[in-house]
PDB file of C-alpha atoms in Angstrom:
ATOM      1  CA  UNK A   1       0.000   0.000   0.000  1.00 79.00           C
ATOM      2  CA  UNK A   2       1.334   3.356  -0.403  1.00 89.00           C
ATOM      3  CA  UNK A   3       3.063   5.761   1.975  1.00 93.00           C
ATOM      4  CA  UNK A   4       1.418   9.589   2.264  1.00 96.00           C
ATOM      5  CA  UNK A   5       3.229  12.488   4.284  1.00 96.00           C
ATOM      6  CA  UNK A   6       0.862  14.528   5.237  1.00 97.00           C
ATOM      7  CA  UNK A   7       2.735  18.240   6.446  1.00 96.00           C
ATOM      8  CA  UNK A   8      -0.045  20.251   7.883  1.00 95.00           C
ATOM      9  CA  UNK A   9       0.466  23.037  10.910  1.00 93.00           C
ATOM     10  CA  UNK A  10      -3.349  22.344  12.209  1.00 93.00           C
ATOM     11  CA  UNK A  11      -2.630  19.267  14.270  1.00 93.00           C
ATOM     12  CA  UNK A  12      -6.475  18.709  14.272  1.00 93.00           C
ATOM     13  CA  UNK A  13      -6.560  18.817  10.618  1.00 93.00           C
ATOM     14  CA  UNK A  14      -3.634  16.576  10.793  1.00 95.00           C
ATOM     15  CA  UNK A  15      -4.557  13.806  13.042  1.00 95.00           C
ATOM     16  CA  UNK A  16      -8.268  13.831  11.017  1.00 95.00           C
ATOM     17  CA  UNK A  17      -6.170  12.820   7.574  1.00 95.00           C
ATOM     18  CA  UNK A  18      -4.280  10.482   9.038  1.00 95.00           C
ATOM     19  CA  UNK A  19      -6.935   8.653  10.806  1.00 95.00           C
ATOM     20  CA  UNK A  20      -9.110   8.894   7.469  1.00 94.00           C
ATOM     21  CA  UNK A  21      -6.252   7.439   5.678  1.00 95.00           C
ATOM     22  CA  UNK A  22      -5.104   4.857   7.758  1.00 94.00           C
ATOM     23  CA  UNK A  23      -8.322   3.482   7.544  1.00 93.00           C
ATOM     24  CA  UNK A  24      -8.198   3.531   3.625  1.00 92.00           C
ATOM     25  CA  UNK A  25      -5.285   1.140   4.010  1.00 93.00           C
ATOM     26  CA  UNK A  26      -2.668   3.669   3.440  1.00 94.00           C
ATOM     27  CA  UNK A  27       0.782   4.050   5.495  1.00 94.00           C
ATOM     28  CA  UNK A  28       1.113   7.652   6.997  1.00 95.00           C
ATOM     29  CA  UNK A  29       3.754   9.981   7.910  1.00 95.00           C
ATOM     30  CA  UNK A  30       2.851  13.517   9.592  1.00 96.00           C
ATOM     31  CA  UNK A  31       4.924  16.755  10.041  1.00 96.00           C
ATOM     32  CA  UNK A  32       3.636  19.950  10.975  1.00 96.00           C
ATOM     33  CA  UNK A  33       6.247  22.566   9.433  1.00 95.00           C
ATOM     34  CA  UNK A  34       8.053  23.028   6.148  1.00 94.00           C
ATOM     35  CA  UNK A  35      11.501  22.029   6.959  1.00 94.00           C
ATOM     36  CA  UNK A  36      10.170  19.437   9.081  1.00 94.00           C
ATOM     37  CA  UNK A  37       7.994  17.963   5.962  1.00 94.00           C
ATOM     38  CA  UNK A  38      10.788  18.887   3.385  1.00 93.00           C
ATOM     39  CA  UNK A  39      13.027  16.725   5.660  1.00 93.00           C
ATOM     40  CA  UNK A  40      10.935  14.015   6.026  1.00 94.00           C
ATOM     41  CA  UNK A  41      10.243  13.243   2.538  1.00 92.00           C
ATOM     42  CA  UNK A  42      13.482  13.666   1.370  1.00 89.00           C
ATOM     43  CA  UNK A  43      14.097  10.838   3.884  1.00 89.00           C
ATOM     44  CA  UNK A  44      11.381   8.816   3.202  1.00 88.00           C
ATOM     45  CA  UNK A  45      10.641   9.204  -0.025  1.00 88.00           C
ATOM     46  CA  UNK A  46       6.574   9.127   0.048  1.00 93.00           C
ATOM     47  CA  UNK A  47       4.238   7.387  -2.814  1.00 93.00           C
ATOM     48  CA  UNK A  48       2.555  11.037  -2.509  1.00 94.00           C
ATOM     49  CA  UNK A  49       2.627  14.299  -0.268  1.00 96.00           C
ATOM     50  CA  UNK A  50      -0.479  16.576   0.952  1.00 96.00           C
ATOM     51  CA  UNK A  51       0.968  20.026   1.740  1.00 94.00           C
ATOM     52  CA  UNK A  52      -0.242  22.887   3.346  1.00 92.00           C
ATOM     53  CA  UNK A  53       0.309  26.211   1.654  1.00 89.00           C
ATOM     54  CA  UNK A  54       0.455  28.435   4.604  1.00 88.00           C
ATOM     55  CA  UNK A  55       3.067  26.483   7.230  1.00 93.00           C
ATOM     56  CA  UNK A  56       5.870  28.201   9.542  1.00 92.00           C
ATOM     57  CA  UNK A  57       9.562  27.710   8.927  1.00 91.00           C
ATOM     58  CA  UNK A  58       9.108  27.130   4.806  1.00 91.00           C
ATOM     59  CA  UNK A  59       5.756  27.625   3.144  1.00 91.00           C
ATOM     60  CA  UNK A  60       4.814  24.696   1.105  1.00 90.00           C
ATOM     61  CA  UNK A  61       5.420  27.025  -1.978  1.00 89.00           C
ATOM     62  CA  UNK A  62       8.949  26.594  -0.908  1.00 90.00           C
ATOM     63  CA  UNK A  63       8.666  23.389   0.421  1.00 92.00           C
ATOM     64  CA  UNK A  64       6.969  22.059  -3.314  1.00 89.00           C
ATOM     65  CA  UNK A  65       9.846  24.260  -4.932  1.00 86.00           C
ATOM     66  CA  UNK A  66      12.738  22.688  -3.561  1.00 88.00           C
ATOM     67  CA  UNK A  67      11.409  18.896  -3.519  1.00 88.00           C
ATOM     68  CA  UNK A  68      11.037  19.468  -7.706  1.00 82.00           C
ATOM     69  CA  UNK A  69      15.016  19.549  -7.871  1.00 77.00           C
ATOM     70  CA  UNK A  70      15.210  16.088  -6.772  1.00 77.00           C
ATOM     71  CA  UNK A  71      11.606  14.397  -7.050  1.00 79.00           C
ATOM     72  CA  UNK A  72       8.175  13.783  -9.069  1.00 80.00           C
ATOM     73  CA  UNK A  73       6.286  12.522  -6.239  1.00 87.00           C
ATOM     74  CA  UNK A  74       2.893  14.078  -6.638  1.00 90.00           C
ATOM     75  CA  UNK A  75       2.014  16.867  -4.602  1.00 92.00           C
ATOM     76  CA  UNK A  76      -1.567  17.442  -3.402  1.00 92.00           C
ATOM     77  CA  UNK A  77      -1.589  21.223  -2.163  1.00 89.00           C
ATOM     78  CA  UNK A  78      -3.962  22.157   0.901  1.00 89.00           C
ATOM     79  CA  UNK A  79      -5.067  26.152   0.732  1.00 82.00           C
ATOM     80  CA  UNK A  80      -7.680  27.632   2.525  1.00 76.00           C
ATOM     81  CA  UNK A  81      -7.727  30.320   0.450  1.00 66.00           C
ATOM     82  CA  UNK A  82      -9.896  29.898  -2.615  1.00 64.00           C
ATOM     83  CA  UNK A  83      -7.796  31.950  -5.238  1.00 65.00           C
ATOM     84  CA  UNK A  84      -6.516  31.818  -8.800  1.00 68.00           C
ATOM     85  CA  UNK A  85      -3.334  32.671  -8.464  1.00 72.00           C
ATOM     86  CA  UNK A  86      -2.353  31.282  -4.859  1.00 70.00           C
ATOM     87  CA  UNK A  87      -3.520  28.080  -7.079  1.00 72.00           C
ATOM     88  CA  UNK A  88      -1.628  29.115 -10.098  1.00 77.00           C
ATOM     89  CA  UNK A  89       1.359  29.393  -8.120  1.00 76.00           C
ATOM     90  CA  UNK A  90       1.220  26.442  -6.416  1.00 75.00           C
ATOM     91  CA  UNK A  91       1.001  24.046 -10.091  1.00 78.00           C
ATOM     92  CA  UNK A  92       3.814  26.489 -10.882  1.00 75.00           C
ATOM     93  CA  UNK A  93       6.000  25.173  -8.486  1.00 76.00           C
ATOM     94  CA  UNK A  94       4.975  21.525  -9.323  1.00 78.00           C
ATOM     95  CA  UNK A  95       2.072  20.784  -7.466  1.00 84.00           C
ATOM     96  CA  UNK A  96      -0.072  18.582  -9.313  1.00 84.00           C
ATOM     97  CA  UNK A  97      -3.171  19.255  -7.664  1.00 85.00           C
ATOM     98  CA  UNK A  98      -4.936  21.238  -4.815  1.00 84.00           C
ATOM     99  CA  UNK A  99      -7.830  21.602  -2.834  1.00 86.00           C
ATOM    100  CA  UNK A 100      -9.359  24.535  -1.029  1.00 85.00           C
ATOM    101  CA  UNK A 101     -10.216  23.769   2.698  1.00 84.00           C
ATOM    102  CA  UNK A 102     -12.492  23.095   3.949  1.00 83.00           C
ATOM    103  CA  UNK A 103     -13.161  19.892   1.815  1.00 84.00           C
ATOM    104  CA  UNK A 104     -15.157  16.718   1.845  1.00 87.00           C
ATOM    105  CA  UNK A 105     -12.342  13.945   2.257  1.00 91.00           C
ATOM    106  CA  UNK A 106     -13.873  11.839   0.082  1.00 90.00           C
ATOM    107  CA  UNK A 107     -12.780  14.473  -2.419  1.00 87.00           C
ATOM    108  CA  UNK A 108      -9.330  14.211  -1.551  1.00 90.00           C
ATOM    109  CA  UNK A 109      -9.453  10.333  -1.599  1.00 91.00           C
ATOM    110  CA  UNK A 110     -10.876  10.577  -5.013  1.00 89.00           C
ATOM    111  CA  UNK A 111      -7.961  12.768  -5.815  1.00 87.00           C
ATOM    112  CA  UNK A 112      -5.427  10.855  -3.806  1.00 91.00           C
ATOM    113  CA  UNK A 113      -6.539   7.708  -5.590  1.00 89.00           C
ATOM    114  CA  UNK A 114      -6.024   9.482  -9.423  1.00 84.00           C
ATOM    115  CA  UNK A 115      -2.765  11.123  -8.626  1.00 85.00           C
ATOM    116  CA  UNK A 116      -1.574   7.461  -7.102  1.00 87.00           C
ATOM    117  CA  UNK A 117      -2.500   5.725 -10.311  1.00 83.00           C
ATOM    118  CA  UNK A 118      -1.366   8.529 -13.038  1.00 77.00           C
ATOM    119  CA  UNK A 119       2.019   8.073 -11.160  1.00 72.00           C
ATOM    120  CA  UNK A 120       1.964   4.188 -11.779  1.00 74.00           C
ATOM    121  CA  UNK A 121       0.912   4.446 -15.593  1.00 66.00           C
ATOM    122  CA  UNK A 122       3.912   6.643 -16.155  1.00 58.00           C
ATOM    123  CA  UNK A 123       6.400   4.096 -14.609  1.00 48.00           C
ATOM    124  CA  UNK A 124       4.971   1.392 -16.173  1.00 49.00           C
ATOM    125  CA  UNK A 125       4.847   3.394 -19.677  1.00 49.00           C
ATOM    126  CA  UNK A 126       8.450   5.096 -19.541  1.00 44.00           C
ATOM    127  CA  UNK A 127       9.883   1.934 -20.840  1.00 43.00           C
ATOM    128  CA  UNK A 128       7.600   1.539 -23.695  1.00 45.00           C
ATOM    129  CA  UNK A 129       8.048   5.040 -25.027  1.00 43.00           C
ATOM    130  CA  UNK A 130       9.378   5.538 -28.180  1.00 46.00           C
ATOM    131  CA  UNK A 131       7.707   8.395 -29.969  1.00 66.00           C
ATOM    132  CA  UNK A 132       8.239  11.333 -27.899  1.00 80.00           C
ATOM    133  CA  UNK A 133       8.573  14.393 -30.508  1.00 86.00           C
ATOM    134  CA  UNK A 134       5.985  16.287 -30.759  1.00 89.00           C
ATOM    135  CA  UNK A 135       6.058  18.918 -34.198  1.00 90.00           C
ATOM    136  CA  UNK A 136       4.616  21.731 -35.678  1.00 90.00           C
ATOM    137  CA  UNK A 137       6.022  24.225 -38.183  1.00 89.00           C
ATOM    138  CA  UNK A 138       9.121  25.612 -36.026  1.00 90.00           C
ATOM    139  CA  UNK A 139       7.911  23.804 -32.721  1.00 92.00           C
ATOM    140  CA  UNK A 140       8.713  21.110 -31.277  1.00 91.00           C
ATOM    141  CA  UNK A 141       8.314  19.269 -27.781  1.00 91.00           C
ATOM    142  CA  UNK A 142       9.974  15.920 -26.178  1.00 89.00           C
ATOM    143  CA  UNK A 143       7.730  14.416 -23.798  1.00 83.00           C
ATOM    144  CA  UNK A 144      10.641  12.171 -22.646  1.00 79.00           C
ATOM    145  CA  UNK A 145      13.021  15.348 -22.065  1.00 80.00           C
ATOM    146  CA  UNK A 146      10.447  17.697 -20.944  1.00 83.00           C
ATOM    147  CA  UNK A 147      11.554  20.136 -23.250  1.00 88.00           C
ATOM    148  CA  UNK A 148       9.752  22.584 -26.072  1.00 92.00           C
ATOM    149  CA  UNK A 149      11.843  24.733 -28.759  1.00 91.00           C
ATOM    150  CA  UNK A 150      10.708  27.265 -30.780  1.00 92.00           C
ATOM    151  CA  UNK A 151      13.221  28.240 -34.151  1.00 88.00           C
ATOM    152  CA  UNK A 152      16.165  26.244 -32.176  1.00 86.00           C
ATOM    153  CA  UNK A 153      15.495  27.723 -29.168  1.00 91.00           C
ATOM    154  CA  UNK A 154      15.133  26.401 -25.415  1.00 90.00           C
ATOM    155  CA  UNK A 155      11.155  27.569 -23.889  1.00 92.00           C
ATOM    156  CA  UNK A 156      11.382  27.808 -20.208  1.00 89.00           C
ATOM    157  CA  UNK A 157       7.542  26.441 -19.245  1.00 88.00           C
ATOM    158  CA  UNK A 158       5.983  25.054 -15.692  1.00 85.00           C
ATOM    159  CA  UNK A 159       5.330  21.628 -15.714  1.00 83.00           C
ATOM    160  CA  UNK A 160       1.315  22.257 -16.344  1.00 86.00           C
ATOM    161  CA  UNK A 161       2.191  24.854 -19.153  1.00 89.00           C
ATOM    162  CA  UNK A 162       3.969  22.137 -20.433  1.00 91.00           C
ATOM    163  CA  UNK A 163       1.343  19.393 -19.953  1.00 89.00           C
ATOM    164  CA  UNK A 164      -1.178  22.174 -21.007  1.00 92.00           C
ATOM    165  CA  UNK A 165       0.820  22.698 -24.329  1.00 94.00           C
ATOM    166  CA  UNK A 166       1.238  18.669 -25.210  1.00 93.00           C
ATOM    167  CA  UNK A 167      -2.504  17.888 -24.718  1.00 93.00           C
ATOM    168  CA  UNK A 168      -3.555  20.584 -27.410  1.00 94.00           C
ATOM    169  CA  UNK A 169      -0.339  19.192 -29.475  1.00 93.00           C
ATOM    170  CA  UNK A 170      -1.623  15.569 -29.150  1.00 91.00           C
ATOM    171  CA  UNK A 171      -5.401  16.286 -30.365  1.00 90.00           C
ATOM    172  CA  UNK A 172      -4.359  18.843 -32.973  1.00 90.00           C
ATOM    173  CA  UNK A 173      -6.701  20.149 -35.212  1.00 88.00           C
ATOM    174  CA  UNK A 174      -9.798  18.999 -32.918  1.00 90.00           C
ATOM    175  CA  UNK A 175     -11.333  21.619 -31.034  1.00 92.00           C
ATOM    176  CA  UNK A 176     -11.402  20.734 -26.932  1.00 92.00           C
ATOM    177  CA  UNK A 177     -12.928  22.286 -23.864  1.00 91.00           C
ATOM    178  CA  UNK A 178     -11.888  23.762 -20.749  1.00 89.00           C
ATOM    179  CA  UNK A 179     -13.260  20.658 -19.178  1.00 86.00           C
ATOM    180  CA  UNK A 180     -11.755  18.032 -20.745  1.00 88.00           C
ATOM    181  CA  UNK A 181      -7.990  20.115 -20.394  1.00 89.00           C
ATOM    182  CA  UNK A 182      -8.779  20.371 -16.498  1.00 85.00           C
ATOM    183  CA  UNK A 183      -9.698  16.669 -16.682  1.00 81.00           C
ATOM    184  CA  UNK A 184      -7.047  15.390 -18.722  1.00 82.00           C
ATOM    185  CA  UNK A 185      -4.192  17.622 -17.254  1.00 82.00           C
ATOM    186  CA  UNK A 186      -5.050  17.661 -14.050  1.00 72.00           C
ATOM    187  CA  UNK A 187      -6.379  14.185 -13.919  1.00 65.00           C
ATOM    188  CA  UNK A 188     -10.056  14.570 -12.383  1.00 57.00           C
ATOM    189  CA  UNK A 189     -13.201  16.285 -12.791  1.00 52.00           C
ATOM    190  CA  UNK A 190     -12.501  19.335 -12.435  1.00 53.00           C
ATOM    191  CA  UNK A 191     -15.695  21.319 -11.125  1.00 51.00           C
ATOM    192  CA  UNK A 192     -15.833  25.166 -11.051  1.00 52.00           C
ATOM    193  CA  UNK A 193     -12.899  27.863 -12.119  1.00 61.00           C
ATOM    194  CA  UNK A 194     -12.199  26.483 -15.070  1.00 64.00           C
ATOM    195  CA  UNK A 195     -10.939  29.887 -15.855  1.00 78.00           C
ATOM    196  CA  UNK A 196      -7.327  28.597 -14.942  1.00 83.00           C
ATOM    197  CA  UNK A 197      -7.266  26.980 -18.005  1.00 88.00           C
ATOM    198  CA  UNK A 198      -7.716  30.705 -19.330  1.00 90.00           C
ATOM    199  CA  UNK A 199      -4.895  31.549 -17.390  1.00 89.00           C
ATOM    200  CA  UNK A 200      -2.159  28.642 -18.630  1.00 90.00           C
ATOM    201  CA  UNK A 201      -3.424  29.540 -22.164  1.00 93.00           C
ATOM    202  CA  UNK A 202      -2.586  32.763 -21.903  1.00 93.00           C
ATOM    203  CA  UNK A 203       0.718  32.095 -20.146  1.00 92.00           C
ATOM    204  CA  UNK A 204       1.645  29.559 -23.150  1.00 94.00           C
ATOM    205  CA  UNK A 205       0.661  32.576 -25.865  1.00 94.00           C
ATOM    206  CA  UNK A 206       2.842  35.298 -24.181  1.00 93.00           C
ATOM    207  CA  UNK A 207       5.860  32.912 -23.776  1.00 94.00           C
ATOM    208  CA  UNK A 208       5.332  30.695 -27.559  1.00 94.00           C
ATOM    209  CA  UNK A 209       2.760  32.774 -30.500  1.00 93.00           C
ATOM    210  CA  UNK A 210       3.233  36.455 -29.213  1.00 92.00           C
ATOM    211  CA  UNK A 211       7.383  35.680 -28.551  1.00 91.00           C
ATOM    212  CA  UNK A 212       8.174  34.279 -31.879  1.00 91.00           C
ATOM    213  CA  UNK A 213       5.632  35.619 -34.346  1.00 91.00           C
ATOM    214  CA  UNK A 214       3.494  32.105 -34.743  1.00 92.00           C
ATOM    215  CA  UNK A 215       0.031  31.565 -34.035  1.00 93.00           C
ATOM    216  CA  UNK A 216      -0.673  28.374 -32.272  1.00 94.00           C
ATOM    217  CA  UNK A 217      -3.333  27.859 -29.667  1.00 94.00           C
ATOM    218  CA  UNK A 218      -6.702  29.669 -31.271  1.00 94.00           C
ATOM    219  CA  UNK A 219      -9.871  30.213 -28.969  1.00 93.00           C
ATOM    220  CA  UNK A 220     -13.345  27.983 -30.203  1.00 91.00           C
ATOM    221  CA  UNK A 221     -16.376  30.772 -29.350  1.00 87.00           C
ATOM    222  CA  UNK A 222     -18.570  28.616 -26.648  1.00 85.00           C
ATOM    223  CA  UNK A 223     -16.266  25.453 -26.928  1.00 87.00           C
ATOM    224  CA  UNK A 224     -12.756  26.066 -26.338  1.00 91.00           C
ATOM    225  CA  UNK A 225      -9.763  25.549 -27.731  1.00 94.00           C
ATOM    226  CA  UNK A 226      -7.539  24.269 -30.705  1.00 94.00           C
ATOM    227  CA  UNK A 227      -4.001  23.762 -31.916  1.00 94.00           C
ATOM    228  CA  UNK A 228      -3.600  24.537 -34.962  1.00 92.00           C
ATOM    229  CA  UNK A 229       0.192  26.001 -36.361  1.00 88.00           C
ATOM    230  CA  UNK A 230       0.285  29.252 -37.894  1.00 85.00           C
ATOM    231  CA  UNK A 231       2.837  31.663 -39.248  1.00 76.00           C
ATOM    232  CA  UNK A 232       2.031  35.114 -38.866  1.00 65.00           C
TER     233      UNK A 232
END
């Protein structure tokens, strides 16, 4: 079964996960500070880490900064405050998911449960994967490499930018919601503020079409959107 650290300064809030997911089967680790979680899973190494956002010492910004040098584990971010960007930050610095307390924990099971298995697929894939170039017109990404060039050159993009970016690549020419990018990037039904999606698209046109003069990712009135490579 797998092994959750679960850094969170409200013991209360705390002890409640830990009983919740010990009873799910699931081996648990607690700290309740940054440096104290950041130390603790570089030591042990967790199947998957629930962060707070707001924790003395190192925030978990910090804490979910530093942990990306060295690890993928997934990172399930905790924020009671119910904000675009705090959330935009947080997937930023590698989070793969959050959720706004307070929260029904069978929400954050559900969410435990898809981050657990996405993380399995990819081991069990990484071997088999051969065709890992992604191109169009001067772009190009490398799913293996994690990185995208445009004309030669080296695009510096977050890791959901990036997933963001190779979604629309792989269904090119098709025309695809808001809700099935939050569902296939972030790996669950997504449900309310979509509008991040917005946000990551318009992140990926300042720092790709507006940068180099193409025209890439094109907005679908009422639907969404769709990659489609153009030269301006």
């Amino acid at each position: 079964m797998a092994r959750i650290l679960i850094v969170e300064d409200e013991k209360k809030i705390a002890r409640f996960l830990e009983l919740e997911l010990k009873h799910e089967g699931y081996e648990v680790d607690t700290a309740f500070d940054g440096r104290s979680g950041l130390n603790t899973a570089l030591e042990t190494n967790p199947d998957l880490l629930i962060l707070d956002l707001m924790l003395p010492e190192l925030s978990g910004i910090e804490v979910c900064r530093r942990l990306r040098h060295t690890s993928d584990l997934p990172i399930i971010m905790l924020t009671a405050k119910d904000d675009v960007s705090d959330k935009v930050m947080g997937l930023d610095m590698g989070a793969d998911d959050y959720v706004t307390k307070p929260f029904a924990i069978e929400e954050l099971l559900a969410r435990i449960r898809v981050a657990l298995k996405k993380r399995r697929a990819g081991v069990q894939a990484a071997p088999e994967q051969e065709d890992h170039i992604l191109t169009a017109g001067c772009l190009s990404i490398d799913t293996a490499s994690w990185q995208v060039r445009v004309k030669g050159e080296l695009v510096s993009l977050t890791r959901k930018e990036f997933d963001t970016l190779r979604y629309l690549m792989e269904h090119r020419g098709t025309a695809v919601t808001r809700d099935q990018i939050m569902n296939e990037v972030w790996g669950y039904d997504f449900i309310g503020d979509s509008n991040i999606v917005d946000v990551y698209i318009r992140y990926l046109r300042h720092k790709i079409d507006d940068h180099y003069g193409i025209k890439t990712i094109h907005t679908i009135r009422s639907v969404g959107y769709l990659f489609e490579y153009e030269e301006e």
